[in-house]
Amino acid sequence: MAASDVKLLGASPSPYVNRVQIALNLKSIDFEFLEETFGAKSELLLKSNPIHKKIPVMIHNDKPICESLIIVQYIDEVWTSGPTILPSDPYDRAMARFWAAFVDDKWYPALKELRMAEGEEAKTAALEKLMEMMTLWEDAFAKCGKGKGFFGGECIGYLDIAFGSFLGWLRVTEEMGEIKLIDEAKTPGLAGWAERFCSHEAVKGVIPETEKLIELAKMFQARAKAQSQN
Amino acid sequence: MADVVKVFRTWSSPFALRVIWALQLKGVEYETIFEDITNKSPLLLQYNPTYKQVPVLVHNGKPILESLVILEYIEETWKENPLLPEDPYERATTRFWAKFGDDKLVPSVRGVLMTQGKEQEEGIPVVIETLKLIEEQLKGKKFFGGETIGFLDIALGWTANLMCVFEEVTGIKFLDAETFPLLSAWIENFSDVSVIKQNWPPRDKLVLKFQAAREKCLAEAATK
């Protein structure tokens, strides 16, 4: 299929965009990556996603699809040759969807809460909440992966993509907060999985280096502070 | 082996109603377990330790959680009366608007239902604007699903009976027929479908419940 048939509007530091990149890579789909400039939304983005005005937006044969997890499901349903992303069994699919939604609805907000927490009390509370969730993830990995290397079993799948795309920002939170969220001792399953995921062919080169994300995090923090002081 | 299907719900939960509608539309037999939210059963807590809430669908002993996830599961397991369109792009659009309803409409309505004074006043245009976006999705269609009800009708179906309950509780009109001709017609058509009609919780009980919930919320906010 010609590269121009598939366009991805996004920015590499966005884990939501990374989800789509990994899904496209997994299916060996050629696409044009239109990088958005931070702080200035392009005409194409505003036209393609008028409701949320957010990335990622995938444009396939001139039709826009929005919301990262919806895009990943769309990719799985359109490109049916090659590896499947969602599991084939309906119960496994439901588990994958449940935990993928958990990333967006609970886990990532908790991660952001920890990064933004000010004062010892707030930081301790935020960390406790997040550590409880990491235990849930370790259990989920055992249940969904069924003893194999990925949440999807032997191959990376929907939940690996949904959660794994956030490993960059997870590492940022660990380094900046001097904490360990994924620990070989406490969460051995996740530790092994994280390494396997990041070195996977479809993932290599997608998630930016932690140092680069830390620079961005510091810039966001500085901006937020400046804005709140005005 | 016969399928054993159980649904954990409360009498009023609009999210649980989605599951009931989908199962009935597909002719699936199930057992209902009514939960008391103030006194949750050990079984519910065992099946849903993460969120501890309804609805939960248990199929042959395996629990499925979160109403939209449950709808997808029901669609994939029982093939009669498909709820999602076949075309992947239309499926993506349906899923987008179902998520929009939960992520935007529900919080905006809650923002008016549970507030008063200036905060409530400021919340009303947000609800109206959100409803206008949804109204546009009905252009040229009887139902969101086309000629028959589908996934998105079920996802947004709570508006067909709860919006007027909220209007009574707050004294604010959200869905007037002039501003929302398509949604108003949809509410009538949707409510007329027998599976929908026979499952509405009693209206007077809903009004009392949400009146009490609003009063409790306002009292809590006042003590902060």
CSV table of C-alpha atoms in Angstrom, one decimal:
chain,number,residue,atom,x,y,z
A,1,MET,CA,0.0,0.0,0.0
A,2,ALA,CA,1.4,3.4,-0.9
A,3,ALA,CA,2.9,5.4,2.0
A,4,SER,CA,0.6,8.4,1.5
A,5,ASP,CA,-2.5,6.2,2.1
A,6,VAL,CA,-1.6,6.2,5.8
A,7,LYS,CA,-0.6,9.4,7.6
A,8,LEU,CA,0.0,9.7,11.3
A,9,LEU,CA,-0.4,13.1,12.9
A,10,GLY,CA,1.6,13.0,16.1
A,11,ALA,CA,4.7,13.8,18.2
A,12,SER,CA,7.3,11.3,19.3
A,13,PRO,CA,7.2,12.1,23.0
A,14,SER,CA,3.5,11.2,23.2
A,15,PRO,CA,2.9,7.7,24.5
A,16,TYR,CA,-0.5,7.8,22.8
A,17,VAL,CA,1.2,8.4,19.4
A,18,ASN,CA,3.8,5.7,20.2
A,19,ARG,CA,0.9,3.2,20.5
A,20,VAL,CA,-0.1,3.8,17.0
A,21,GLN,CA,3.5,3.8,15.6
A,22,ILE,CA,4.1,0.4,17.3
A,23,ALA,CA,0.9,-1.0,15.9
A,24,LEU,CA,1.7,0.2,12.4
A,25,ASN,CA,5.3,-1.2,12.7
A,26,LEU,CA,3.9,-4.5,13.9
A,27,LYS,CA,1.8,-4.9,10.7
A,28,SER,CA,4.7,-3.5,8.5
A,29,ILE,CA,2.5,-0.7,7.3
A,30,ASP,CA,4.2,2.2,5.5
A,31,PHE,CA,3.1,5.5,6.8
A,32,GLU,CA,3.9,9.2,6.6
A,33,PHE,CA,4.6,10.7,10.1
A,34,LEU,CA,3.6,14.3,10.3
A,35,GLU,CA,5.2,15.6,13.4
A,36,GLU,CA,3.2,18.3,15.2
A,37,THR,CA,5.0,21.2,16.8
A,38,PHE,CA,4.5,21.5,20.5
A,39,GLY,CA,2.3,24.5,21.3
A,40,ALA,CA,1.0,25.1,17.8
A,41,LYS,CA,-1.6,22.8,16.4
A,42,SER,CA,-1.6,22.4,12.6
A,43,GLU,CA,-4.5,23.1,10.3
A,44,LEU,CA,-4.7,19.4,9.4
A,45,LEU,CA,-4.9,18.4,13.1
A,46,LEU,CA,-7.7,20.9,13.8
A,47,LYS,CA,-9.6,19.8,10.7
A,48,SER,CA,-9.1,16.0,11.3
A,49,ASN,CA,-9.9,16.1,15.1
A,50,PRO,CA,-12.2,19.0,15.6
A,51,ILE,CA,-13.7,17.5,18.7
A,52,HIS,CA,-10.6,16.9,20.8
A,53,LYS,CA,-7.9,18.7,18.8
A,54,LYS,CA,-5.4,16.1,20.0
A,55,ILE,CA,-2.9,13.7,18.6
A,56,PRO,CA,-2.7,11.0,17.5
A,57,VAL,CA,-4.9,11.1,14.5
A,58,MET,CA,-4.4,8.5,11.8
A,59,ILE,CA,-5.6,9.4,8.3
A,60,HIS,CA,-6.3,6.4,6.1
A,61,ASN,CA,-7.5,7.1,2.6
A,62,ASP,CA,-8.3,10.6,3.6
A,63,LYS,CA,-10.5,9.5,6.5
A,64,PRO,CA,-9.4,10.5,10.1
A,65,ILE,CA,-9.5,8.1,13.0
A,66,CYS,CA,-8.9,9.5,16.5
A,67,GLU,CA,-8.2,8.1,20.0
A,68,SER,CA,-5.1,5.9,20.2
A,69,LEU,CA,-6.8,2.7,21.4
A,70,ILE,CA,-9.5,3.0,18.8
A,71,ILE,CA,-6.9,3.6,16.1
A,72,VAL,CA,-5.0,0.4,17.2
A,73,GLN,CA,-8.2,-1.6,17.0
A,74,TYR,CA,-8.9,-0.1,13.6
A,75,ILE,CA,-5.4,-1.1,12.4
A,76,ASP,CA,-6.0,-4.6,13.6
A,77,GLU,CA,-9.3,-4.9,11.8
A,78,VAL,CA,-8.2,-3.4,8.5
A,79,TRP,CA,-4.8,-5.1,8.1
A,80,THR,CA,-5.7,-8.7,8.7
A,81,SER,CA,-2.6,-10.4,7.3
A,82,GLY,CA,0.4,-10.5,9.5
A,83,PRO,CA,0.5,-10.6,13.3
A,84,THR,CA,-2.8,-10.0,15.2
A,85,ILE,CA,-2.9,-7.4,17.8
A,86,LEU,CA,-6.0,-8.2,19.9
A,87,PRO,CA,-6.2,-11.8,21.2
A,88,SER,CA,-8.6,-14.1,19.4
A,89,ASP,CA,-10.5,-15.4,22.4
A,90,PRO,CA,-13.3,-12.9,23.5
A,91,TYR,CA,-12.5,-13.3,27.2
A,92,ASP,CA,-8.8,-12.5,26.6
A,93,ARG,CA,-9.9,-9.6,24.4
A,94,ALA,CA,-12.1,-8.3,27.2
A,95,MET,CA,-9.2,-8.6,29.7
A,96,ALA,CA,-6.9,-6.7,27.3
A,97,ARG,CA,-9.4,-4.0,26.8
A,98,PHE,CA,-10.1,-3.7,30.5
A,99,TRP,CA,-6.4,-3.2,31.4
A,100,ALA,CA,-5.8,-0.9,28.4
A,101,ALA,CA,-8.6,1.4,29.7
A,102,PHE,CA,-7.0,1.1,33.2
A,103,VAL,CA,-3.8,2.6,31.8
A,104,ASP,CA,-5.7,5.7,30.6
A,105,ASP,CA,-8.3,6.0,33.3
A,106,LYS,CA,-6.3,5.2,36.4
A,107,TRP,CA,-2.6,4.4,36.0
A,108,TYR,CA,-1.3,7.3,33.9
A,109,PRO,CA,-3.3,9.9,36.0
A,110,ALA,CA,-1.7,8.4,39.1
A,111,LEU,CA,1.8,8.6,37.5
A,112,LYS,CA,1.2,12.2,36.6
A,113,GLU,CA,-0.1,12.9,40.1
A,114,LEU,CA,3.2,11.6,41.5
A,115,ARG,CA,5.3,13.8,39.2
A,116,MET,CA,3.3,16.9,40.0
A,117,ALA,CA,3.0,16.2,43.8
A,118,GLU,CA,4.4,18.9,46.0
A,119,GLY,CA,5.3,18.3,49.6
A,120,GLU,CA,6.3,15.1,51.4
A,121,GLU,CA,2.7,14.1,52.4
A,122,ALA,CA,1.3,14.4,48.9
A,123,LYS,CA,4.3,12.6,47.4
A,124,THR,CA,4.1,9.7,49.8
A,125,ALA,CA,0.3,9.3,49.2
A,126,ALA,CA,0.8,9.5,45.4
A,127,LEU,CA,3.6,6.9,45.5
A,128,GLU,CA,1.7,4.5,47.7
A,129,LYS,CA,-1.2,4.6,45.3
A,130,LEU,CA,1.0,4.0,42.3
A,131,MET,CA,2.9,1.1,44.0
A,132,GLU,CA,-0.4,-0.6,44.7
A,133,MET,CA,-1.2,-0.3,41.0
A,134,MET,CA,2.2,-1.8,40.0
A,135,THR,CA,1.3,-4.9,42.1
A,136,LEU,CA,-2.0,-5.1,40.2
A,137,TRP,CA,0.0,-4.9,36.9
A,138,GLU,CA,2.3,-7.7,38.1
A,139,ASP,CA,-0.8,-9.9,38.7
A,140,ALA,CA,-2.3,-8.9,35.4
A,141,PHE,CA,0.9,-9.8,33.6
A,142,ALA,CA,0.8,-13.3,35.1
A,143,LYS,CA,-2.9,-13.7,34.3
A,144,CYS,CA,-2.9,-12.3,30.7
A,145,GLY,CA,0.5,-13.5,29.7
A,146,LYS,CA,-0.2,-17.0,31.0
A,147,GLY,CA,3.5,-17.6,31.7
A,148,LYS,CA,4.8,-16.3,28.4
A,149,GLY,CA,6.9,-13.3,27.6
A,150,PHE,CA,4.2,-10.6,26.9
A,151,PHE,CA,0.8,-9.6,28.1
A,152,GLY,CA,-0.4,-10.9,24.7
A,153,GLY,CA,1.3,-14.3,25.4
A,154,GLU,CA,4.1,-15.3,23.1
A,155,CYS,CA,3.8,-12.2,20.9
A,156,ILE,CA,3.3,-8.6,21.7
A,157,GLY,CA,-0.4,-7.6,21.6
A,158,TYR,CA,-2.9,-4.9,22.4
A,159,LEU,CA,-2.2,-4.6,26.1
A,160,ASP,CA,1.6,-4.7,25.6
A,161,ILE,CA,1.2,-1.8,23.2
A,162,ALA,CA,-1.3,0.1,25.4
A,163,PHE,CA,0.9,-0.1,28.5
A,164,GLY,CA,4.4,-0.5,27.1
A,165,SER,CA,4.2,2.8,25.3
A,166,PHE,CA,4.2,4.5,28.7
A,167,LEU,CA,7.5,2.9,29.7
A,168,GLY,CA,9.5,6.0,28.7
A,169,TRP,CA,7.5,8.3,31.0
A,170,LEU,CA,7.6,5.6,33.7
A,171,ARG,CA,11.4,5.7,33.5
A,172,VAL,CA,11.2,9.5,33.7
A,173,THR,CA,9.2,9.3,36.9
A,174,GLU,CA,11.6,6.8,38.4
A,175,GLU,CA,14.7,8.8,37.6
A,176,MET,CA,13.3,12.2,38.6
A,177,GLY,CA,11.7,10.9,41.8
A,178,GLU,CA,14.6,8.5,42.6
A,179,ILE,CA,12.2,5.6,43.0
A,180,LYS,CA,11.7,2.2,41.4
A,181,LEU,CA,8.3,1.4,40.0
A,182,ILE,CA,9.4,-1.7,38.1
A,183,ASP,CA,11.7,-3.7,40.3
A,184,GLU,CA,13.4,-7.1,39.6
A,185,ALA,CA,12.7,-8.1,43.2
A,186,LYS,CA,9.1,-6.9,43.6
A,187,THR,CA,7.8,-7.1,40.1
A,188,PRO,CA,10.0,-9.6,38.3
A,189,GLY,CA,7.4,-10.3,35.6
A,190,LEU,CA,7.1,-6.7,34.7
A,191,ALA,CA,10.9,-6.2,34.8
A,192,GLY,CA,11.5,-9.0,32.2
A,193,TRP,CA,8.6,-7.8,30.1
A,194,ALA,CA,9.7,-4.2,30.0
A,195,GLU,CA,13.1,-5.2,28.6
A,196,ARG,CA,11.6,-7.6,26.1
A,197,PHE,CA,9.0,-5.0,25.0
A,198,CYS,CA,11.6,-2.2,24.5
A,199,SER,CA,13.9,-4.4,22.4
A,200,HIS,CA,11.1,-5.7,20.2
A,201,GLU,CA,11.6,-4.9,16.5
A,202,ALA,CA,8.3,-2.9,16.3
A,203,VAL,CA,9.2,-0.9,19.3
A,204,LYS,CA,12.9,0.0,18.8
A,205,GLY,CA,13.4,3.6,18.0
A,206,VAL,CA,9.8,4.6,18.8
A,207,ILE,CA,9.9,5.6,22.4
A,208,PRO,CA,12.3,8.5,22.9
A,209,GLU,CA,15.4,8.1,25.1
A,210,THR,CA,14.7,8.8,28.8
A,211,GLU,CA,17.2,11.7,28.9
A,212,LYS,CA,15.3,13.5,26.2
A,213,LEU,CA,11.9,12.9,27.9
A,214,ILE,CA,13.4,14.2,31.2
A,215,GLU,CA,14.5,17.4,29.4
A,216,LEU,CA,10.9,17.8,28.2
A,217,ALA,CA,9.5,17.1,31.6
A,218,LYS,CA,11.7,19.8,33.1
A,219,MET,CA,10.6,22.2,30.5
A,220,PHE,CA,6.9,21.4,31.1
A,221,GLN,CA,7.4,21.9,34.9
A,222,ALA,CA,9.1,25.2,34.4
A,223,ARG,CA,6.3,26.4,32.1
A,224,ALA,CA,3.7,25.3,34.5
A,225,LYS,CA,5.4,27.0,37.4
A,226,ALA,CA,5.8,30.2,35.3
A,227,GLN,CA,2.1,30.1,34.4
A,228,SER,CA,1.0,29.6,38.0
A,229,GLN,CA,3.1,32.5,39.1
A,230,ASN,CA,1.6,35.0,36.7
B,1,MET,CA,-22.7,-27.4,28.0
B,2,ALA,CA,-25.2,-24.7,28.5
B,3,ASP,CA,-24.0,-21.1,28.9
B,4,VAL,CA,-24.3,-19.7,32.4
B,5,VAL,CA,-24.6,-16.0,32.3
B,6,LYS,CA,-25.0,-13.7,35.4
B,7,VAL,CA,-25.3,-10.0,35.6
B,8,PHE,CA,-24.5,-8.0,38.7
B,9,ARG,CA,-26.4,-4.8,38.7
B,10,THR,CA,-28.3,-2.3,40.8
B,11,TRP,CA,-31.9,-1.3,40.1
B,12,SER,CA,-30.8,2.1,38.8
B,13,SER,CA,-27.3,1.8,37.3
B,14,PRO,CA,-27.5,3.2,33.7
B,15,PHE,CA,-24.2,1.4,32.9
B,16,ALA,CA,-25.7,-2.0,33.9
B,17,LEU,CA,-28.7,-1.3,31.8
B,18,ARG,CA,-26.4,-1.3,28.7
B,19,VAL,CA,-25.5,-4.9,29.5
B,20,ILE,CA,-29.2,-5.9,30.0
B,21,TRP,CA,-30.3,-4.3,26.8
B,22,ALA,CA,-27.5,-6.0,24.8
B,23,LEU,CA,-28.2,-9.4,26.3
B,24,GLN,CA,-31.9,-9.1,25.7
B,25,LEU,CA,-31.5,-7.8,22.1
B,26,LYS,CA,-29.4,-10.9,21.4
B,27,GLY,CA,-31.8,-13.3,23.1
B,28,VAL,CA,-29.3,-14.4,25.7
B,29,GLU,CA,-30.7,-15.9,28.9
B,30,TYR,CA,-29.1,-14.7,32.1
B,31,GLU,CA,-29.6,-14.5,35.8
B,32,THR,CA,-29.7,-11.1,37.5
B,33,ILE,CA,-28.1,-10.4,40.9
B,34,PHE,CA,-29.2,-7.0,42.4
B,35,GLU,CA,-26.5,-5.4,44.5
B,36,ASP,CA,-27.0,-2.9,47.3
B,37,ILE,CA,-24.2,-0.3,46.8
B,38,THR,CA,-24.1,0.4,50.5
B,39,ASN,CA,-23.5,-3.3,51.3
B,40,LYS,CA,-21.7,-4.9,48.4
B,41,SER,CA,-21.7,-8.7,48.3
B,42,PRO,CA,-18.5,-10.7,48.8
B,43,LEU,CA,-19.0,-12.2,45.4
B,44,LEU,CA,-19.1,-8.7,43.7
B,45,LEU,CA,-15.9,-7.7,45.5
B,46,GLN,CA,-14.3,-11.0,44.4
B,47,TYR,CA,-15.2,-10.5,40.8
B,48,ASN,CA,-14.4,-6.8,40.6
B,49,PRO,CA,-11.6,-6.1,43.2
B,50,THR,CA,-10.2,-3.2,41.1
B,51,TYR,CA,-13.3,-1.0,41.0
B,52,LYS,CA,-15.8,-2.8,43.3
B,53,GLN,CA,-18.7,-1.7,41.2
B,54,VAL,CA,-21.5,-2.9,38.8
B,55,PRO,CA,-22.0,-3.9,36.2
B,56,VAL,CA,-20.2,-7.2,36.1
B,57,LEU,CA,-21.0,-9.9,33.6
B,58,VAL,CA,-20.0,-13.4,34.6
B,59,HIS,CA,-20.0,-15.9,31.8
B,60,ASN,CA,-19.3,-19.5,32.8
B,61,GLY,CA,-17.6,-18.3,35.9
B,62,LYS,CA,-15.4,-15.7,34.3
B,63,PRO,CA,-16.0,-12.0,35.1
B,64,ILE,CA,-16.0,-9.2,32.6
B,65,LEU,CA,-15.9,-5.6,33.8
B,66,GLU,CA,-16.6,-2.1,32.6
B,67,SER,CA,-19.8,-1.7,30.6
B,68,LEU,CA,-18.3,-0.8,27.2
B,69,VAL,CA,-15.8,-3.7,27.5
B,70,ILE,CA,-18.7,-5.9,28.4
B,71,LEU,CA,-20.7,-4.7,25.3
B,72,GLU,CA,-17.8,-5.6,23.0
B,73,TYR,CA,-17.6,-9.0,24.7
B,74,ILE,CA,-21.3,-9.7,24.3
B,75,GLU,CA,-21.0,-8.6,20.6
B,76,GLU,CA,-18.1,-11.0,20.0
B,77,THR,CA,-19.6,-14.0,21.9
B,78,TRP,CA,-23.3,-13.9,20.7
B,79,LYS,CA,-23.5,-13.2,17.0
B,80,GLU,CA,-27.3,-12.7,16.7
B,81,ASN,CA,-28.4,-9.1,16.0
B,82,PRO,CA,-25.0,-7.5,15.5
B,83,LEU,CA,-24.7,-4.2,17.4
B,84,LEU,CA,-21.5,-2.9,15.7
B,85,PRO,CA,-21.3,-2.1,12.0
B,86,GLU,CA,-19.2,-4.3,9.8
B,87,ASP,CA,-17.0,-1.6,8.2
B,88,PRO,CA,-13.9,-0.9,10.3
B,89,TYR,CA,-14.1,2.8,9.8
B,90,GLU,CA,-17.7,2.9,11.0
B,91,ARG,CA,-16.8,0.7,13.9
B,92,ALA,CA,-14.0,3.2,14.8
B,93,THR,CA,-16.5,6.1,14.6
B,94,THR,CA,-19.0,4.2,16.8
B,95,ARG,CA,-16.4,3.5,19.4
B,96,PHE,CA,-15.2,7.2,19.3
B,97,TRP,CA,-18.7,8.5,20.1
B,98,ALA,CA,-19.4,5.9,22.7
B,99,LYS,CA,-16.2,6.9,24.5
B,100,PHE,CA,-17.1,10.6,24.0
B,101,GLY,CA,-20.4,10.0,25.7
B,102,ASP,CA,-18.6,8.6,28.8
B,103,ASP,CA,-15.6,10.9,28.8
B,104,LYS,CA,-17.5,14.2,28.1
B,105,LEU,CA,-21.3,14.0,28.4
B,106,VAL,CA,-21.4,12.1,31.7
B,107,PRO,CA,-19.0,14.4,33.6
B,108,SER,CA,-20.6,17.5,32.1
B,109,VAL,CA,-24.1,16.4,33.2
B,110,ARG,CA,-22.7,15.5,36.6
B,111,GLY,CA,-21.1,18.9,36.8
B,112,VAL,CA,-24.6,20.5,36.6
B,113,LEU,CA,-26.5,17.9,38.6
B,114,MET,CA,-24.2,18.1,41.6
B,115,THR,CA,-23.5,21.8,41.8
B,116,GLN,CA,-25.4,25.1,42.4
B,117,GLY,CA,-25.1,28.8,41.9
B,118,LYS,CA,-22.4,30.1,39.7
B,119,GLU,CA,-20.6,26.8,39.3
B,120,GLN,CA,-23.9,25.2,38.0
B,121,GLU,CA,-24.6,28.1,35.7
B,122,GLU,CA,-21.2,27.8,34.1
B,123,GLY,CA,-21.7,24.1,33.6
B,124,ILE,CA,-24.9,24.4,31.6
B,125,PRO,CA,-23.4,25.6,28.3
B,126,VAL,CA,-20.9,22.7,28.5
B,127,VAL,CA,-23.8,20.2,28.5
B,128,ILE,CA,-25.6,22.0,25.7
B,129,GLU,CA,-22.4,22.1,23.5
B,130,THR,CA,-21.7,18.4,24.2
B,131,LEU,CA,-25.3,17.5,23.3
B,132,LYS,CA,-25.1,19.5,20.1
B,133,LEU,CA,-22.1,17.4,19.0
B,134,ILE,CA,-24.0,14.3,19.7
B,135,GLU,CA,-27.1,15.6,17.9
B,136,GLU,CA,-25.1,16.0,14.7
B,137,GLN,CA,-24.4,12.3,14.7
B,138,LEU,CA,-28.1,11.6,14.1
B,139,LYS,CA,-28.3,13.5,10.8
B,140,GLY,CA,-30.2,11.4,8.3
B,141,LYS,CA,-30.6,8.6,10.8
B,142,LYS,CA,-33.4,7.2,13.0
B,143,PHE,CA,-31.0,5.6,15.4
B,144,PHE,CA,-27.3,6.1,15.9
B,145,GLY,CA,-27.1,2.6,14.5
B,146,GLY,CA,-29.1,3.5,11.4
B,147,GLU,CA,-32.5,1.8,10.9
B,148,THR,CA,-32.2,-0.3,14.1
B,149,ILE,CA,-30.5,0.3,17.4
B,150,GLY,CA,-26.9,-0.5,17.8
B,151,PHE,CA,-23.8,-0.1,20.0
B,152,LEU,CA,-23.9,3.7,20.2
B,153,ASP,CA,-27.7,3.8,20.9
B,154,ILE,CA,-27.0,1.5,23.8
B,155,ALA,CA,-24.0,3.5,25.0
B,156,LEU,CA,-25.9,6.8,24.9
B,157,GLY,CA,-29.3,5.2,25.8
B,158,TRP,CA,-29.1,6.4,29.4
B,159,THR,CA,-29.9,9.9,28.2
B,160,ALA,CA,-33.3,8.8,26.9
B,161,ASN,CA,-34.7,8.4,30.4
B,162,LEU,CA,-32.2,10.1,32.8
B,163,MET,CA,-32.0,13.5,31.2
B,164,CYS,CA,-35.6,14.3,32.0
B,165,VAL,CA,-35.0,13.0,35.5
B,166,PHE,CA,-32.1,15.4,35.9
B,167,GLU,CA,-34.1,18.2,34.4
B,168,GLU,CA,-36.8,17.6,37.1
B,169,VAL,CA,-34.2,17.4,39.9
B,170,THR,CA,-32.3,20.6,38.9
B,171,GLY,CA,-35.2,22.5,37.3
B,172,ILE,CA,-33.0,23.1,34.2
B,173,LYS,CA,-34.1,22.2,30.7
B,174,PHE,CA,-31.3,20.6,28.7
B,175,LEU,CA,-33.0,18.8,25.9
B,176,ASP,CA,-35.7,21.1,24.3
B,177,ALA,CA,-37.2,19.9,21.1
B,178,GLU,CA,-36.4,23.1,19.3
B,179,THR,CA,-32.7,23.0,19.9
B,180,PHE,CA,-32.5,19.2,19.7
B,181,PRO,CA,-35.1,18.0,17.2
B,182,LEU,CA,-33.0,14.9,16.2
B,183,LEU,CA,-32.2,13.8,19.8
B,184,SER,CA,-35.8,14.4,20.9
B,185,ALA,CA,-37.1,12.2,18.1
B,186,TRP,CA,-34.4,9.6,18.9
B,187,ILE,CA,-35.5,9.6,22.6
B,188,GLU,CA,-39.0,8.7,21.5
B,189,ASN,CA,-38.0,6.1,19.0
B,190,PHE,CA,-35.5,4.5,21.3
B,191,SER,CA,-37.8,4.4,24.3
B,192,ASP,CA,-40.4,2.8,22.1
B,193,VAL,CA,-38.2,-0.3,21.4
B,194,SER,CA,-39.7,-3.1,23.5
B,195,VAL,CA,-36.4,-4.2,25.0
B,196,ILE,CA,-35.7,-0.7,26.1
B,197,LYS,CA,-39.3,0.1,27.3
B,198,GLN,CA,-39.6,-2.9,29.5
B,199,ASN,CA,-36.4,-2.3,31.4
B,200,TRP,CA,-36.6,1.4,32.4
B,201,PRO,CA,-36.3,1.7,36.2
B,202,PRO,CA,-39.3,3.4,37.8
B,203,ARG,CA,-39.1,7.2,37.2
B,204,ASP,CA,-40.3,8.4,40.5
B,205,LYS,CA,-37.8,6.3,42.3
B,206,LEU,CA,-35.0,7.7,40.1
B,207,VAL,CA,-36.1,11.3,40.8
B,208,LEU,CA,-35.9,10.6,44.6
B,209,LYS,CA,-32.6,8.9,44.3
B,210,PHE,CA,-30.9,11.7,42.3
B,211,GLN,CA,-32.5,14.3,44.5
B,212,ALA,CA,-31.0,12.7,47.5
B,213,ALA,CA,-27.6,12.3,45.7
B,214,ARG,CA,-27.6,16.0,44.8
B,215,GLU,CA,-28.4,17.1,48.3
B,216,LYS,CA,-25.7,14.9,49.7
B,217,CYS,CA,-23.2,16.2,47.3
B,218,LEU,CA,-24.1,19.9,48.0
B,219,ALA,CA,-24.0,19.3,51.7
B,220,GLU,CA,-20.5,17.7,51.4
B,221,ALA,CA,-19.2,20.6,49.3
B,222,ALA,CA,-20.6,23.1,51.8
B,223,THR,CA,-18.6,21.6,54.7
B,224,LYS,CA,-15.3,21.7,52.8
